[in-house]
mmCIF file of C-alpha atoms and ligand atoms in Angstrom:
data_model
loop_
_atom_site.group_PDB
_atom_site.id
_atom_site.type_symbol
_atom_site.label_atom_id
_atom_site.label_comp_id
_atom_site.label_asym_id
_atom_site.label_seq_id
_atom_site.Cartn_x
_atom_site.Cartn_y
_atom_site.Cartn_z
ATOM 1 C CA UNK Y 62 0.000 0.000 0.000
ATOM 2 C CA UNK Y 63 2.746 2.324 0.990
ATOM 3 C CA UNK Y 64 4.600 1.360 -2.145
ATOM 4 C CA UNK Y 65 1.594 2.060 -4.313
ATOM 5 C CA UNK Y 66 1.185 5.502 -2.784
ATOM 6 C CA UNK Y 67 4.848 6.221 -3.414
ATOM 7 C CA UNK Y 68 4.511 5.050 -6.994
ATOM 8 C CA UNK Y 69 1.448 7.198 -7.524
ATOM 9 C CA UNK Y 70 3.202 10.201 -6.070
ATOM 10 C CA UNK Y 71 6.193 9.592 -8.313
ATOM 11 C CA UNK Y 72 3.951 9.267 -11.364
ATOM 12 C CA UNK Y 73 2.166 12.489 -10.491
ATOM 13 C CA UNK Y 74 5.498 14.206 -10.104
ATOM 14 C CA UNK Y 75 6.582 12.954 -13.518
ATOM 15 C CA UNK Y 76 3.360 14.209 -15.089
ATOM 16 C CA UNK Y 77 3.905 17.650 -13.594
ATOM 17 C CA UNK Y 78 7.510 17.637 -14.758
ATOM 18 C CA UNK Y 79 6.462 16.596 -18.266
ATOM 19 C CA UNK Y 80 3.884 19.374 -18.482
ATOM 20 C CA UNK Y 81 6.355 21.891 -17.170
ATOM 21 C CA UNK Y 82 8.949 20.806 -19.705
ATOM 22 C CA UNK Y 83 6.668 21.011 -22.713
ATOM 23 C CA UNK Y 84 4.619 24.060 -21.681
ATOM 24 C CA UNK Y 85 5.907 26.950 -23.692
ATOM 25 C CA UNK Y 86 5.429 30.644 -23.011
ATOM 26 C CA UNK Y 87 5.516 33.050 -25.936
ATOM 27 C CA UNK Y 88 5.760 36.776 -25.298
ATOM 28 C CA UNK Y 89 3.932 38.675 -28.021
ATOM 29 C CA UNK Y 90 4.939 42.311 -28.602
ATOM 30 C CA UNK Y 91 2.315 44.578 -30.145
ATOM 31 C CA UNK Y 92 2.579 48.281 -30.979
ATOM 32 C CA UNK Y 93 -0.947 49.534 -30.385
ATOM 33 C CA UNK Y 94 -2.665 50.162 -27.045
ATOM 34 C CA UNK Y 95 -4.293 47.319 -25.109
ATOM 35 C CA UNK Y 96 -7.749 48.800 -25.743
ATOM 36 C CA UNK Y 97 -7.246 48.915 -29.522
ATOM 37 C CA UNK Y 98 -9.383 46.355 -31.355
ATOM 38 C CA UNK Y 99 -6.329 44.613 -32.849
ATOM 39 C CA UNK Y 100 -4.896 44.158 -29.363
ATOM 40 C CA UNK Y 101 -8.181 42.905 -27.951
ATOM 41 C CA UNK Y 102 -8.492 40.529 -30.880
ATOM 42 C CA UNK Y 103 -4.979 39.222 -30.211
ATOM 43 C CA UNK Y 104 -5.859 38.733 -26.561
ATOM 44 C CA UNK Y 105 -8.725 36.484 -27.679
ATOM 45 C CA UNK Y 106 -6.305 34.725 -30.038
ATOM 46 C CA UNK Y 107 -3.914 34.104 -27.139
ATOM 47 C CA UNK Y 108 -6.730 32.704 -25.039
ATOM 48 C CA UNK Y 109 -7.816 30.449 -27.907
ATOM 49 C CA UNK Y 110 -4.254 29.110 -28.198
ATOM 50 C CA UNK Y 111 -3.990 28.559 -24.477
ATOM 51 C CA UNK Y 112 -7.249 26.587 -24.451
ATOM 52 C CA UNK Y 113 -6.693 24.851 -27.796
ATOM 53 C CA UNK Y 114 -3.311 23.513 -26.738
ATOM 54 C CA UNK Y 115 -4.470 22.521 -23.266
ATOM 55 C CA UNK Y 116 -2.017 25.016 -21.800
ATOM 56 C CA UNK Y 117 0.919 23.660 -23.796
ATOM 57 C CA UNK Y 118 1.481 27.051 -25.391
ATOM 58 C CA UNK Y 119 0.758 30.226 -23.503
ATOM 59 C CA UNK Y 120 0.882 33.476 -25.463
ATOM 60 C CA UNK Y 121 1.366 36.589 -23.342
ATOM 61 C CA UNK Y 122 0.377 39.881 -24.992
ATOM 62 C CA UNK Y 123 2.532 42.985 -24.463
ATOM 63 C CA UNK Y 124 0.532 45.847 -26.009
ATOM 64 C CA UNK Y 125 1.382 49.507 -26.508
ATOM 65 C CA UNK Y 126 4.971 48.906 -27.603
ATOM 66 C CA UNK Y 127 5.861 47.923 -24.022
ATOM 67 C CA UNK Y 128 8.169 45.068 -25.019
ATOM 68 C CA UNK Y 129 9.379 46.372 -28.403
ATOM 69 C CA UNK Y 130 8.391 49.591 -30.123
ATOM 70 C CA UNK Y 131 6.390 49.200 -33.337
ATOM 71 C CA UNK Y 132 9.367 49.751 -35.553
ATOM 72 C CA UNK Y 133 11.416 47.047 -33.802
ATOM 73 C CA UNK Y 134 8.838 44.261 -33.584
ATOM 74 C CA UNK Y 135 9.443 42.681 -36.961
ATOM 75 C CA UNK Y 136 13.196 42.495 -36.511
ATOM 76 C CA UNK Y 137 12.758 41.159 -32.970
ATOM 77 C CA UNK Y 138 10.636 38.270 -34.271
ATOM 78 C CA UNK Y 139 12.932 37.616 -37.238
ATOM 79 C CA UNK Y 140 15.932 37.300 -34.937
ATOM 80 C CA UNK Y 141 14.134 35.267 -32.291
ATOM 81 C CA UNK Y 142 14.225 37.947 -29.585
ATOM 82 C CA UNK Y 143 10.457 37.468 -29.583
ATOM 83 C CA UNK Y 144 8.788 34.243 -30.812
ATOM 84 C CA UNK Y 145 5.670 36.028 -32.129
ATOM 85 C CA UNK Y 146 4.532 39.596 -32.768
ATOM 86 C CA UNK Y 147 2.172 41.921 -34.570
ATOM 87 C CA UNK Y 148 3.208 44.676 -36.927
ATOM 88 C CA UNK Y 149 1.718 47.083 -39.443
ATOM 89 C CA UNK Y 150 3.312 45.333 -42.407
ATOM 90 C CA UNK Y 151 3.286 48.316 -44.785
ATOM 91 C CA UNK Y 152 5.670 50.117 -42.440
ATOM 92 C CA UNK Y 153 8.289 47.763 -43.887
ATOM 93 C CA UNK Y 154 7.590 48.477 -47.554
ATOM 94 C CA UNK Y 155 11.081 49.961 -47.729
ATOM 95 C CA UNK Y 156 12.415 46.381 -47.299
ATOM 96 C CA UNK Y 157 10.141 44.980 -49.966
ATOM 97 C CA UNK Y 158 7.490 46.921 -51.907
ATOM 98 C CA UNK Y 159 5.150 43.914 -51.648
ATOM 99 C CA UNK Y 160 4.704 44.736 -47.955
ATOM 100 C CA UNK Y 161 3.015 47.944 -49.107
ATOM 101 C CA UNK Y 162 0.384 46.231 -51.252
ATOM 102 C CA UNK Y 163 -2.378 47.202 -48.795
ATOM 103 C CA UNK Y 164 -1.461 50.916 -48.805
ATOM 104 C CA UNK Y 165 -1.830 51.847 -52.460
ATOM 105 C CA UNK Y 166 -4.237 54.805 -52.419
ATOM 106 C CA UNK Y 167 -7.692 54.087 -53.858
ATOM 107 C CA UNK Y 168 -6.861 50.595 -55.086
ATOM 108 C CA UNK Y 169 -8.955 48.773 -52.450
ATOM 109 C CA UNK Y 170 -11.108 51.101 -50.386
ATOM 110 C CA UNK Y 171 -13.733 48.873 -48.739
ATOM 111 C CA UNK Y 172 -13.481 45.844 -46.450
ATOM 112 C CA UNK Y 173 -14.639 43.593 -49.295
ATOM 113 C CA UNK Y 174 -12.086 44.987 -51.713
ATOM 114 C CA UNK Y 175 -9.394 44.788 -49.052
ATOM 115 C CA UNK Y 176 -10.167 41.099 -48.451
ATOM 116 C CA UNK Y 177 -9.992 40.438 -52.176
ATOM 117 C CA UNK Y 178 -6.656 42.228 -52.487
ATOM 118 C CA UNK Y 179 -5.278 40.330 -49.497
ATOM 119 C CA UNK Y 180 -6.425 37.007 -50.934
ATOM 120 C CA UNK Y 181 -4.566 37.891 -54.132
ATOM 121 C CA UNK Y 182 -1.423 38.882 -52.201
ATOM 122 C CA UNK Y 183 -1.291 36.447 -49.296
ATOM 123 C CA UNK Y 184 0.651 33.554 -50.843
ATOM 124 C CA UNK Y 185 3.349 35.829 -52.170
ATOM 125 C CA UNK Y 186 3.592 37.706 -48.858
ATOM 126 C CA UNK Y 187 3.777 34.434 -46.948
ATOM 127 C CA UNK Y 188 6.702 33.455 -49.161
ATOM 128 C CA UNK Y 189 8.537 36.736 -48.648
ATOM 129 C CA UNK Y 190 8.003 36.545 -44.891
ATOM 130 C CA UNK Y 191 9.220 32.941 -44.894
ATOM 131 C CA UNK Y 192 12.441 34.086 -46.555
ATOM 132 C CA UNK Y 193 12.820 36.443 -43.593
ATOM 133 C CA UNK Y 194 12.469 33.621 -41.069
ATOM 134 C CA UNK Y 195 8.829 34.527 -40.336
ATOM 135 C CA UNK Y 196 5.699 32.375 -40.388
ATOM 136 C CA UNK Y 197 2.541 34.221 -41.402
ATOM 137 C CA UNK Y 198 -0.312 33.580 -38.969
ATOM 138 C CA UNK Y 199 -3.065 36.114 -39.597
ATOM 139 C CA UNK Y 200 -3.780 39.679 -40.629
ATOM 140 C CA UNK Y 201 -6.525 42.160 -39.823
ATOM 141 C CA UNK Y 202 -7.316 45.353 -41.724
ATOM 142 C CA UNK Y 203 -7.708 48.739 -40.087
ATOM 143 C CA UNK Y 204 -10.807 50.730 -41.008
ATOM 144 C CA UNK Y 205 -10.414 52.943 -44.096
ATOM 145 C CA UNK Y 206 -7.889 55.756 -43.882
ATOM 146 C CA UNK Y 207 -8.905 59.405 -43.764
ATOM 147 C CA UNK Y 208 -7.208 62.763 -43.375
ATOM 148 C CA UNK Y 209 -6.902 64.447 -39.970
ATOM 149 C CA UNK Y 210 -6.381 68.227 -39.994
ATOM 150 C CA UNK Y 211 -6.899 71.322 -37.921
ATOM 151 C CA UNK Y 212 -8.439 73.508 -40.603
ATOM 152 C CA UNK Y 213 -10.747 73.263 -43.602
ATOM 153 C CA UNK Y 214 -9.138 71.575 -46.575
ATOM 154 C CA UNK Y 215 -10.738 72.152 -49.943
ATOM 155 C CA UNK Y 216 -7.857 71.190 -52.170
ATOM 156 C CA UNK Y 217 -4.316 69.889 -52.025
ATOM 157 C CA UNK Y 218 -3.120 73.513 -52.069
ATOM 158 C CA UNK Y 219 -4.399 73.789 -48.487
ATOM 159 C CA UNK Y 220 -1.978 71.033 -47.473
ATOM 160 C CA UNK Y 221 1.123 72.886 -48.620
ATOM 161 C CA UNK Y 222 3.765 73.035 -45.875
ATOM 162 C CA UNK Y 223 1.654 71.194 -43.287
ATOM 163 C CA UNK Y 224 3.659 69.095 -40.797
ATOM 164 C CA UNK Y 225 2.436 65.580 -41.425
ATOM 165 C CA UNK Y 226 2.832 62.323 -39.483
ATOM 166 C CA UNK Y 227 3.691 59.402 -41.791
ATOM 167 C CA UNK Y 228 3.593 55.702 -40.816
ATOM 168 C CA UNK Y 229 4.911 54.067 -43.984
ATOM 169 C CA UNK Y 230 6.355 54.876 -47.395
ATOM 170 C CA UNK Y 231 2.901 55.432 -48.916
ATOM 171 C CA UNK Y 232 1.920 58.097 -46.384
ATOM 172 C CA UNK Y 233 5.333 59.727 -46.794
ATOM 173 C CA UNK Y 234 4.901 59.715 -50.585
ATOM 174 C CA UNK Y 235 1.462 61.338 -50.354
ATOM 175 C CA UNK Y 236 2.962 64.038 -48.173
ATOM 176 C CA UNK Y 237 5.651 64.601 -50.740
ATOM 177 C CA UNK Y 238 3.145 64.794 -53.616
ATOM 178 C CA UNK Y 239 1.013 67.245 -51.607
ATOM 179 C CA UNK Y 240 3.930 69.445 -50.560
ATOM 180 C CA UNK Y 241 3.646 68.493 -46.886
ATOM 181 C CA UNK Y 242 6.563 67.830 -44.550
ATOM 182 C CA UNK Y 243 6.428 64.165 -43.453
ATOM 183 C CA UNK Y 244 7.797 62.856 -40.138
ATOM 184 C CA UNK Y 245 7.722 59.116 -39.404
ATOM 185 C CA UNK Y 246 6.031 58.589 -36.027
ATOM 186 C CA UNK Y 247 4.655 55.483 -34.322
ATOM 187 C CA UNK Y 248 1.024 55.635 -33.173
ATOM 188 C CA UNK Y 249 2.247 55.248 -29.577
ATOM 189 C CA UNK Y 250 3.961 58.638 -29.887
ATOM 190 C CA UNK Y 251 1.254 60.337 -31.925
ATOM 191 C CA UNK Y 252 -0.536 62.159 -29.094
ATOM 192 C CA UNK Y 253 2.699 63.652 -27.892
ATOM 193 C CA UNK Y 254 3.794 64.643 -31.388
ATOM 194 C CA UNK Y 255 0.485 66.442 -31.880
ATOM 195 C CA UNK Y 256 0.591 68.063 -28.448
ATOM 196 C CA UNK Y 257 4.104 69.405 -28.981
ATOM 197 C CA UNK Y 258 3.394 70.567 -32.521
ATOM 198 C CA UNK Y 259 5.882 68.204 -34.158
ATOM 199 C CA UNK Y 260 3.008 67.292 -36.481
ATOM 200 C CA UNK Y 261 -0.399 68.822 -37.169
ATOM 201 C CA UNK Y 262 -1.936 66.353 -39.571
ATOM 202 C CA UNK Y 263 -1.937 62.663 -40.461
ATOM 203 C CA UNK Y 264 -3.742 59.962 -42.399
ATOM 204 C CA UNK Y 265 -5.164 57.053 -40.416
ATOM 205 C CA UNK Y 266 -8.369 55.340 -39.362
ATOM 206 C CA UNK Y 267 -10.986 56.512 -36.908
ATOM 207 C CA UNK Y 268 -9.624 53.823 -34.582
ATOM 208 C CA UNK Y 269 -6.247 55.522 -34.201
ATOM 209 C CA UNK Y 270 -7.897 58.940 -33.911
ATOM 210 C CA UNK Y 271 -9.929 57.640 -30.990
ATOM 211 C CA UNK Y 272 -6.945 55.782 -29.435
ATOM 212 C CA UNK Y 273 -4.960 59.028 -29.503
ATOM 213 C CA UNK Y 274 -7.842 61.343 -28.511
ATOM 214 C CA UNK Y 275 -6.847 63.563 -31.413
ATOM 215 C CA UNK Y 276 -9.754 65.937 -30.759
ATOM 216 C CA UNK Y 277 -7.527 67.480 -28.119
ATOM 217 C CA UNK Y 278 -5.444 68.992 -30.941
ATOM 218 C CA UNK Y 279 -7.191 68.503 -34.266
ATOM 219 C CA UNK Y 280 -10.575 69.547 -35.598
ATOM 220 C CA UNK Y 281 -11.281 67.838 -38.925
ATOM 221 C CA UNK Y 282 -11.531 64.293 -40.219
ATOM 222 C CA UNK Y 283 -11.990 63.947 -43.970
ATOM 223 C CA UNK Y 284 -13.337 60.487 -44.645
ATOM 224 C CA UNK Y 285 -11.245 59.958 -47.746
ATOM 225 C CA UNK Y 286 -11.344 56.121 -47.568
ATOM 226 C CA UNK Y 287 -7.978 55.851 -49.225
ATOM 227 C CA UNK Y 288 -6.972 52.278 -48.285
ATOM 228 C CA UNK Y 289 -7.151 49.709 -45.463
ATOM 229 C CA UNK Y 290 -3.693 48.782 -44.203
ATOM 230 C CA UNK Y 291 -3.149 45.640 -42.147
ATOM 231 C CA UNK Y 292 -1.550 44.488 -38.973
ATOM 232 C CA UNK Y 293 0.045 41.116 -39.550
ATOM 233 C CA UNK Y 294 0.796 38.550 -36.862
ATOM 234 C CA UNK Y 295 3.798 36.333 -37.519
ATOM 235 C CA UNK Y 296 5.935 33.863 -35.615
ATOM 236 C CA UNK Y 297 9.647 33.259 -35.623
ATOM 237 C CA UNK Y 298 10.230 30.263 -37.899
ATOM 238 C CA UNK Y 299 12.590 28.436 -35.535
ATOM 239 C CA UNK Y 300 10.216 28.872 -32.603
ATOM 240 C CA UNK Y 301 7.383 27.682 -34.839
ATOM 241 C CA UNK Y 302 9.234 24.593 -35.998
ATOM 242 C CA UNK Y 303 10.069 23.700 -32.416
ATOM 243 C CA UNK Y 304 6.353 23.291 -31.669
ATOM 244 C CA UNK Y 305 4.819 19.857 -32.090
ATOM 245 C CA UNK Y 306 2.345 19.320 -34.883
ATOM 246 C CA UNK Y 307 -0.773 19.359 -32.718
ATOM 247 C CA UNK Y 308 0.227 22.671 -31.147
ATOM 248 C CA UNK Y 309 0.895 24.201 -34.561
ATOM 249 C CA UNK Y 310 -2.496 23.013 -35.792
ATOM 250 C CA UNK Y 311 -4.195 24.598 -32.788
ATOM 251 C CA UNK Y 312 -2.393 27.910 -33.369
ATOM 252 C CA UNK Y 313 -3.314 27.903 -37.051
ATOM 253 C CA UNK Y 314 -6.932 27.251 -36.164
ATOM 254 C CA UNK Y 315 -6.944 30.135 -33.672
ATOM 255 C CA UNK Y 316 -5.200 32.369 -36.245
ATOM 256 C CA UNK Y 317 -7.944 31.684 -38.803
ATOM 257 C CA UNK Y 318 -10.535 32.526 -36.192
ATOM 258 C CA UNK Y 319 -8.676 35.723 -35.262
ATOM 259 C CA UNK Y 320 -8.595 36.841 -38.905
ATOM 260 C CA UNK Y 321 -12.363 36.399 -39.147
ATOM 261 C CA UNK Y 322 -13.238 37.972 -35.804
ATOM 262 C CA UNK Y 323 -10.830 40.852 -36.372
ATOM 263 C CA UNK Y 324 -12.474 41.645 -39.684
ATOM 264 C CA UNK Y 325 -15.951 41.487 -38.176
ATOM 265 C CA UNK Y 326 -14.953 43.814 -35.335
ATOM 266 C CA UNK Y 327 -13.238 46.296 -37.641
ATOM 267 C CA UNK Y 328 -16.358 46.421 -39.807
ATOM 268 C CA UNK Y 329 -18.563 46.774 -36.769
ATOM 269 C CA UNK Y 330 -16.595 49.580 -35.183
ATOM 270 C CA UNK Y 331 -15.667 51.726 -38.228
ATOM 271 C CA UNK Y 332 -18.777 53.852 -37.894
ATOM 272 C CA UNK Y 333 -18.560 53.993 -34.106
ATOM 273 C CA UNK Y 334 -15.060 55.497 -34.225
ATOM 274 C CA UNK Y 335 -16.216 58.285 -36.516
ATOM 275 C CA UNK Y 336 -19.176 58.951 -34.256
ATOM 276 C CA UNK Y 337 -16.809 59.229 -31.298
ATOM 277 C CA UNK Y 338 -14.700 61.772 -33.187
ATOM 278 C CA UNK Y 339 -17.851 63.750 -33.895
ATOM 279 C CA UNK Y 340 -19.109 63.524 -30.320
ATOM 280 C CA UNK Y 341 -15.832 65.038 -29.249
ATOM 281 C CA UNK Y 342 -16.369 68.048 -31.447
ATOM 282 C CA UNK Y 343 -14.569 67.094 -34.628
ATOM 283 C CA UNK Y 344 -15.984 67.849 -38.029
ATOM 284 C CA UNK Y 345 -16.308 64.503 -39.828
ATOM 285 C CA UNK Y 346 -17.012 64.908 -43.538
ATOM 286 C CA UNK Y 347 -16.325 63.390 -46.932
ATOM 287 C CA UNK Y 348 -13.684 65.234 -48.954
ATOM 288 C CA UNK Y 349 -14.964 67.865 -51.351
ATOM 289 C CA UNK Y 350 -14.906 67.155 -55.073
ATOM 290 C CA UNK Y 351 -11.646 68.975 -55.795
ATOM 291 C CA UNK Y 352 -9.731 67.379 -52.941
ATOM 292 C CA UNK Y 353 -11.113 63.923 -53.763
ATOM 293 C CA UNK Y 354 -10.084 64.269 -57.420
ATOM 294 C CA UNK Y 355 -6.621 65.489 -56.583
ATOM 295 C CA UNK Y 356 -6.058 62.671 -54.104
ATOM 296 C CA UNK Y 357 -7.269 60.135 -56.633
ATOM 297 C CA UNK Y 358 -4.675 61.546 -59.014
ATOM 298 C CA UNK Y 359 -2.024 60.767 -56.397
ATOM 299 C CA UNK Y 360 -3.523 57.293 -56.218
ATOM 300 C CA UNK Y 361 -2.989 56.729 -59.933
ATOM 301 C CA UNK Y 362 0.580 57.955 -59.742
ATOM 302 C CA UNK Y 363 1.297 55.761 -56.756
ATOM 303 C CA UNK Y 364 -0.376 52.658 -58.215
ATOM 304 C CA UNK Y 365 1.895 52.938 -61.231
ATOM 305 C CA UNK Y 366 4.941 53.546 -59.075
ATOM 306 C CA UNK Y 367 4.102 50.544 -56.936
ATOM 307 C CA UNK Y 368 3.580 48.195 -59.877
ATOM 308 C CA UNK Y 369 6.899 49.305 -61.285
ATOM 309 C CA UNK Y 370 8.767 48.788 -58.006
ATOM 310 C CA UNK Y 371 7.077 45.497 -57.068
ATOM 311 C CA UNK Y 372 7.997 43.796 -60.357
ATOM 312 C CA UNK Y 373 6.336 40.669 -61.729
ATOM 313 C CA UNK Y 374 5.062 39.466 -58.373
ATOM 314 C CA UNK Y 375 3.353 42.814 -57.833
ATOM 315 C CA UNK Y 376 1.857 42.853 -61.295
ATOM 316 C CA UNK Y 377 0.426 39.373 -60.775
ATOM 317 C CA UNK Y 378 -1.200 40.399 -57.507
ATOM 318 C CA UNK Y 379 -2.867 43.430 -59.081
ATOM 319 C CA UNK Y 380 -4.054 41.356 -62.041
ATOM 320 C CA UNK Y 381 -5.515 38.667 -59.767
ATOM 321 C CA UNK Y 382 -7.180 41.359 -57.675
ATOM 322 C CA UNK Y 383 -8.719 43.101 -60.673
ATOM 323 C CA UNK Y 384 -10.129 39.918 -62.182
HETATM 324 N N1 PCA B 498 -3.779 53.105 -37.602
HETATM 325 C C1 PCA B 498 -2.377 52.812 -37.627
HETATM 326 C C2 PCA B 498 -2.095 52.327 -39.007
HETATM 327 C C3 PCA B 498 -3.339 52.476 -39.763
HETATM 328 C C4 PCA B 498 -4.341 52.922 -38.797
HETATM 329 O O1 PCA B 498 -5.524 53.090 -39.030
HETATM 330 C C5 PCA B 498 -1.525 53.997 -37.322
HETATM 331 O O2 PCA B 498 -1.972 55.118 -37.536
HETATM 332 O O3 PCA B 498 -0.398 53.794 -36.916
#
């Protein structure tokens, strides 16, 4: 009897040891605040993984750039400093123009169009990320991008000389075409940049306007609906390959669910964000005819520039999208 008890205790100890040895903890750096819908969606993703793997893989979210700043997340995951992370992929279009496929002005301006464009681009992007030691898990679009200002804007001439916050090469290029002065700034630093007058305008979604309480400095949101950029969640390839097959399958399943729920939430909340801007005193309006036309002209220029820089792979994506 005594022996049996000892054996049982030993077995239990082994089981605990085995769980402890195989239970993996993944820290997940994210750039946007914990209350942002992408972050909340990732929190649900982490919970799904925790449950789906029976606790074998625990993903711990670090929102708001607390572990790595937005601009450092991709490199951190590539090099294995972090096993998983989320990043606005188009911010890395300077590494590969394909990363900017979701930020070509007026190419895909609705959620449906954005999904279609992403479907056309996903395989190629997965390949490029793989070459960078990254495993694509899921991506979620931001609501459509509009123009934040602190005065009426009737035409591009009104943008001349305005200090403008850029977040990728496309936003910097628009600034250049419009005669604005672009400064690259992460969303986490946007409020401060506005408060100190480093910038006085930017292009983004209602979500980021609300996150940053931009009504404290700015007055206008022109609902230009220029494009829907994406946050992409990827894993370090070595960390990924070290997982057993069942764990990987569970993560993939949760990633698919996160892509779907993220899209649904973004669609749901797009209007709410704009209402919040309005409730806080901002003028929310569509762009006037002149401004809209001029911006669409930039869109044409930039579509051609992108196709040229992205080569055959880029051309194929656009063709598949336009079919
Ligand atoms: N918000 C992010 C990217 C696009 C968006 O809507 C930002 O402004 O950083």
